[in-house]
Structure formats: structure tokens, C-alpha cells
Amino acid sequence: MAFFNKPDDKVNEFSLSEYNNYIENFSSDKILGKIDNEKIAKEKAESVWIDLYGEQIKREKKPYIVSFDPNNEVWLVTGSLPKNMLGGVPYIIIQKHDGKVLAVWHDK
């Protein structure tokens, strides 16, 4: 995977084309409504993750990492783990204009 940006409060850019395999293998039929900003992207992502993985997913959010592909107008939200901690985090790719979830998965 090509996403290794350091977590911080700004929105990073990413390229949707790098995630085609995830979209093919982890697609979803959820539609969350328009997502205009980073805050809404985080909230919507967490709600989907809680539905899929349960409340324990909240432990993997410090901080959530939000990226945006301006060419395709798509959000990528990921969880994060503290440095030197083993485990996986959740991922979600969501269209901006209607909130269609293109993919959602959890790595290990």
C-alpha cells in the first residue's frame, strides 16, 4: 500500500487509482450522504466501522488520518496505532458528493 503519511490535523492527498484492488475486493453498498469536510468524513467513517467491527474500533482512532483525492472527489479515512504497537487499523473510501462507500476494510 502506498499510504504512509504521518498523522496530523491537515488533509493529505492520495490517488484513488492506488486503491483499485481494495475497491474490487472490499466494496460496500452503503450510502452516507454528502461529505463536505474532514470532520464529517471522520464521523461517517467511524459510524460504518462501529457497525462492522463494534465499539472497540474507537481504540484505533487516535488520530484518524483523513486524505482526499481532488481529481475523483473521494475521501480516504484510516485509523492509526501508536508507534511500536502491532495490529491493524480500519480503512474506508467514500465519495464526496453522495457518501457512497467504495470500499471498507481492516488490515492486521
PDB file of C-alpha atoms in Angstrom:
ATOM      1  CA  MET A   1       0.000   0.000   0.000  1.00  0.00           C
ATOM      2  CA  ALA A   2       1.290   3.464  -0.862  1.00  0.00           C
ATOM      3  CA  PHE A   3      -0.155   5.467   2.043  1.00  0.00           C
ATOM      4  CA  PHE A   4       2.401   6.295   4.718  1.00  0.00           C
ATOM      5  CA  ASN A   5       1.756   9.934   5.608  1.00  0.00           C
ATOM      6  CA  LYS A   6       2.321  10.988   9.198  1.00  0.00           C
ATOM      7  CA  PRO A   7      -0.964  11.565  11.066  1.00  0.00           C
ATOM      8  CA  ASP A   8      -1.755  15.215  11.684  1.00  0.00           C
ATOM      9  CA  ASP A   9      -4.645  17.673  11.542  1.00  0.00           C
ATOM     10  CA  LYS A  10      -4.402  18.552   7.861  1.00  0.00           C
ATOM     11  CA  VAL A  11      -5.909  16.601   5.000  1.00  0.00           C
ATOM     12  CA  ASN A  12      -3.386  14.738   2.873  1.00  0.00           C
ATOM     13  CA  GLU A  13      -3.880  13.943  -0.801  1.00  0.00           C
ATOM     14  CA  PHE A  14      -3.989  10.431  -2.198  1.00  0.00           C
ATOM     15  CA  SER A  15      -4.668   8.811  -5.556  1.00  0.00           C
ATOM     16  CA  LEU A  16      -7.755   6.639  -5.812  1.00  0.00           C
ATOM     17  CA  SER A  17      -6.130   4.556  -8.547  1.00  0.00           C
ATOM     18  CA  GLU A  18      -3.733   3.122  -5.946  1.00  0.00           C
ATOM     19  CA  TYR A  19      -6.725   1.543  -4.173  1.00  0.00           C
ATOM     20  CA  ASN A  20      -8.487  -0.205  -7.089  1.00  0.00           C
ATOM     21  CA  ASN A  21      -7.724  -3.635  -5.622  1.00  0.00           C
ATOM     22  CA  TYR A  22      -9.388  -2.668  -2.331  1.00  0.00           C
ATOM     23  CA  ILE A  23     -12.431  -1.305  -4.163  1.00  0.00           C
ATOM     24  CA  GLU A  24     -12.754  -4.561  -6.113  1.00  0.00           C
ATOM     25  CA  ASN A  25     -12.330  -6.781  -3.047  1.00  0.00           C
ATOM     26  CA  PHE A  26     -13.964  -4.781  -0.241  1.00  0.00           C
ATOM     27  CA  SER A  27     -16.836  -2.909  -1.894  1.00  0.00           C
ATOM     28  CA  SER A  28     -19.915  -1.771   0.002  1.00  0.00           C
ATOM     29  CA  ASP A  29     -23.465  -0.724  -0.861  1.00  0.00           C
ATOM     30  CA  LYS A  30     -23.682   1.879   1.927  1.00  0.00           C
ATOM     31  CA  ILE A  31     -24.541   5.489   1.029  1.00  0.00           C
ATOM     32  CA  LEU A  32     -23.883   8.002   3.806  1.00  0.00           C
ATOM     33  CA  GLY A  33     -24.919  11.334   2.280  1.00  0.00           C
ATOM     34  CA  LYS A  34     -22.762  14.210   1.093  1.00  0.00           C
ATOM     35  CA  ILE A  35     -19.435  14.610   2.905  1.00  0.00           C
ATOM     36  CA  ASP A  36     -18.172  18.181   2.636  1.00  0.00           C
ATOM     37  CA  ASN A  37     -15.278  18.205   5.089  1.00  0.00           C
ATOM     38  CA  GLU A  38     -12.757  16.236   7.121  1.00  0.00           C
ATOM     39  CA  LYS A  39     -14.851  16.276  10.302  1.00  0.00           C
ATOM     40  CA  ILE A  40     -17.881  14.735   8.598  1.00  0.00           C
ATOM     41  CA  ALA A  41     -15.648  12.175   6.857  1.00  0.00           C
ATOM     42  CA  LYS A  42     -14.275  11.059  10.248  1.00  0.00           C
ATOM     43  CA  GLU A  43     -17.740  10.842  11.820  1.00  0.00           C
ATOM     44  CA  LYS A  44     -19.232   8.866   8.929  1.00  0.00           C
ATOM     45  CA  ALA A  45     -16.226   6.529   8.771  1.00  0.00           C
ATOM     46  CA  GLU A  46     -16.453   5.772  12.480  1.00  0.00           C
ATOM     47  CA  SER A  47     -20.183   5.010  12.230  1.00  0.00           C
ATOM     48  CA  VAL A  48     -19.575   2.469   9.454  1.00  0.00           C
ATOM     49  CA  TRP A  49     -16.656   0.889  11.334  1.00  0.00           C
ATOM     50  CA  ILE A  50     -18.695   0.569  14.540  1.00  0.00           C
ATOM     51  CA  ASP A  51     -21.462  -1.192  12.579  1.00  0.00           C
ATOM     52  CA  LEU A  52     -18.930  -3.627  11.098  1.00  0.00           C
ATOM     53  CA  TYR A  53     -16.356  -4.115  13.850  1.00  0.00           C
ATOM     54  CA  GLY A  54     -18.048  -2.978  17.069  1.00  0.00           C
ATOM     55  CA  GLU A  55     -17.307  -0.309  19.660  1.00  0.00           C
ATOM     56  CA  GLN A  56     -13.712  -1.494  20.144  1.00  0.00           C
ATOM     57  CA  ILE A  57     -12.863   0.253  16.868  1.00  0.00           C
ATOM     58  CA  LYS A  58     -12.781   3.531  18.822  1.00  0.00           C
ATOM     59  CA  ARG A  59      -9.457   2.453  20.333  1.00  0.00           C
ATOM     60  CA  GLU A  60      -7.919   2.677  16.845  1.00  0.00           C
ATOM     61  CA  LYS A  61      -8.764   6.314  16.226  1.00  0.00           C
ATOM     62  CA  LYS A  62      -6.026   8.332  17.859  1.00  0.00           C
ATOM     63  CA  PRO A  63      -5.887  10.054  15.458  1.00  0.00           C
ATOM     64  CA  TYR A  64      -7.906   9.179  12.390  1.00  0.00           C
ATOM     65  CA  ILE A  65      -5.989  10.024   9.237  1.00  0.00           C
ATOM     66  CA  VAL A  66      -8.026  11.742   6.508  1.00  0.00           C
ATOM     67  CA  SER A  67      -6.904  12.073   2.898  1.00  0.00           C
ATOM     68  CA  PHE A  68      -8.686  13.415  -0.163  1.00  0.00           C
ATOM     69  CA  ASP A  69      -8.327  12.714  -3.879  1.00  0.00           C
ATOM     70  CA  PRO A  70      -9.284  16.038  -5.520  1.00  0.00           C
ATOM     71  CA  ASN A  71      -9.435  14.542  -9.020  1.00  0.00           C
ATOM     72  CA  ASN A  72     -12.059  11.958  -8.081  1.00  0.00           C
ATOM     73  CA  GLU A  73     -13.517  13.815  -5.078  1.00  0.00           C
ATOM     74  CA  VAL A  74     -13.115  10.847  -2.774  1.00  0.00           C
ATOM     75  CA  TRP A  75     -12.179  10.635   0.920  1.00  0.00           C
ATOM     76  CA  LEU A  76      -9.872   8.029   2.455  1.00  0.00           C
ATOM     77  CA  VAL A  77     -10.124   7.708   6.240  1.00  0.00           C
ATOM     78  CA  THR A  78      -7.913   5.346   8.229  1.00  0.00           C
ATOM     79  CA  GLY A  79      -7.361   4.537  11.853  1.00  0.00           C
ATOM     80  CA  SER A  80      -3.885   4.686  13.344  1.00  0.00           C
ATOM     81  CA  LEU A  81      -1.911   2.890  16.016  1.00  0.00           C
ATOM     82  CA  PRO A  82       0.612   4.268  18.483  1.00  0.00           C
ATOM     83  CA  LYS A  83       4.238   3.942  17.436  1.00  0.00           C
ATOM     84  CA  ASN A  84       5.715   0.463  18.022  1.00  0.00           C
ATOM     85  CA  MET A  85       2.277  -1.112  18.559  1.00  0.00           C
ATOM     86  CA  LEU A  86       1.375  -4.168  16.496  1.00  0.00           C
ATOM     87  CA  GLY A  87      -2.034  -4.657  14.952  1.00  0.00           C
ATOM     88  CA  GLY A  88      -4.247  -3.375  12.195  1.00  0.00           C
ATOM     89  CA  VAL A  89      -6.483  -0.415  11.531  1.00  0.00           C
ATOM     90  CA  PRO A  90      -9.725   0.232   9.639  1.00  0.00           C
ATOM     91  CA  TYR A  91      -9.906   1.914   6.233  1.00  0.00           C
ATOM     92  CA  ILE A  92     -12.774   3.419   4.260  1.00  0.00           C
ATOM     93  CA  ILE A  93     -13.040   5.154   0.881  1.00  0.00           C
ATOM     94  CA  ILE A  94     -16.089   7.405   0.450  1.00  0.00           C
ATOM     95  CA  GLN A  95     -17.296   9.570  -2.454  1.00  0.00           C
ATOM     96  CA  LYS A  96     -17.719  13.224  -1.503  1.00  0.00           C
ATOM     97  CA  HIS A  97     -20.858  14.096  -3.491  1.00  0.00           C
ATOM     98  CA  ASP A  98     -23.157  11.350  -2.198  1.00  0.00           C
ATOM     99  CA  GLY A  99     -21.262   9.477   0.514  1.00  0.00           C
ATOM    100  CA  LYS A 100     -21.182   6.197  -1.425  1.00  0.00           C
ATOM    101  CA  VAL A 101     -18.780   3.850   0.336  1.00  0.00           C
ATOM    102  CA  LEU A 102     -16.488   2.493  -2.360  1.00  0.00           C
ATOM    103  CA  ALA A 103     -14.571   0.187  -0.021  1.00  0.00           C
ATOM    104  CA  VAL A 104     -14.228  -0.605   3.666  1.00  0.00           C
ATOM    105  CA  TRP A 105     -11.709  -2.999   5.227  1.00  0.00           C
ATOM    106  CA  HIS A 106      -9.476  -3.673   8.209  1.00  0.00           C
ATOM    107  CA  ASP A 107      -5.854  -4.812   7.944  1.00  0.00           C
ATOM    108  CA  LYS A 108      -3.992  -6.888  10.501  1.00  0.00           C
TER     109      LYS A 108
END
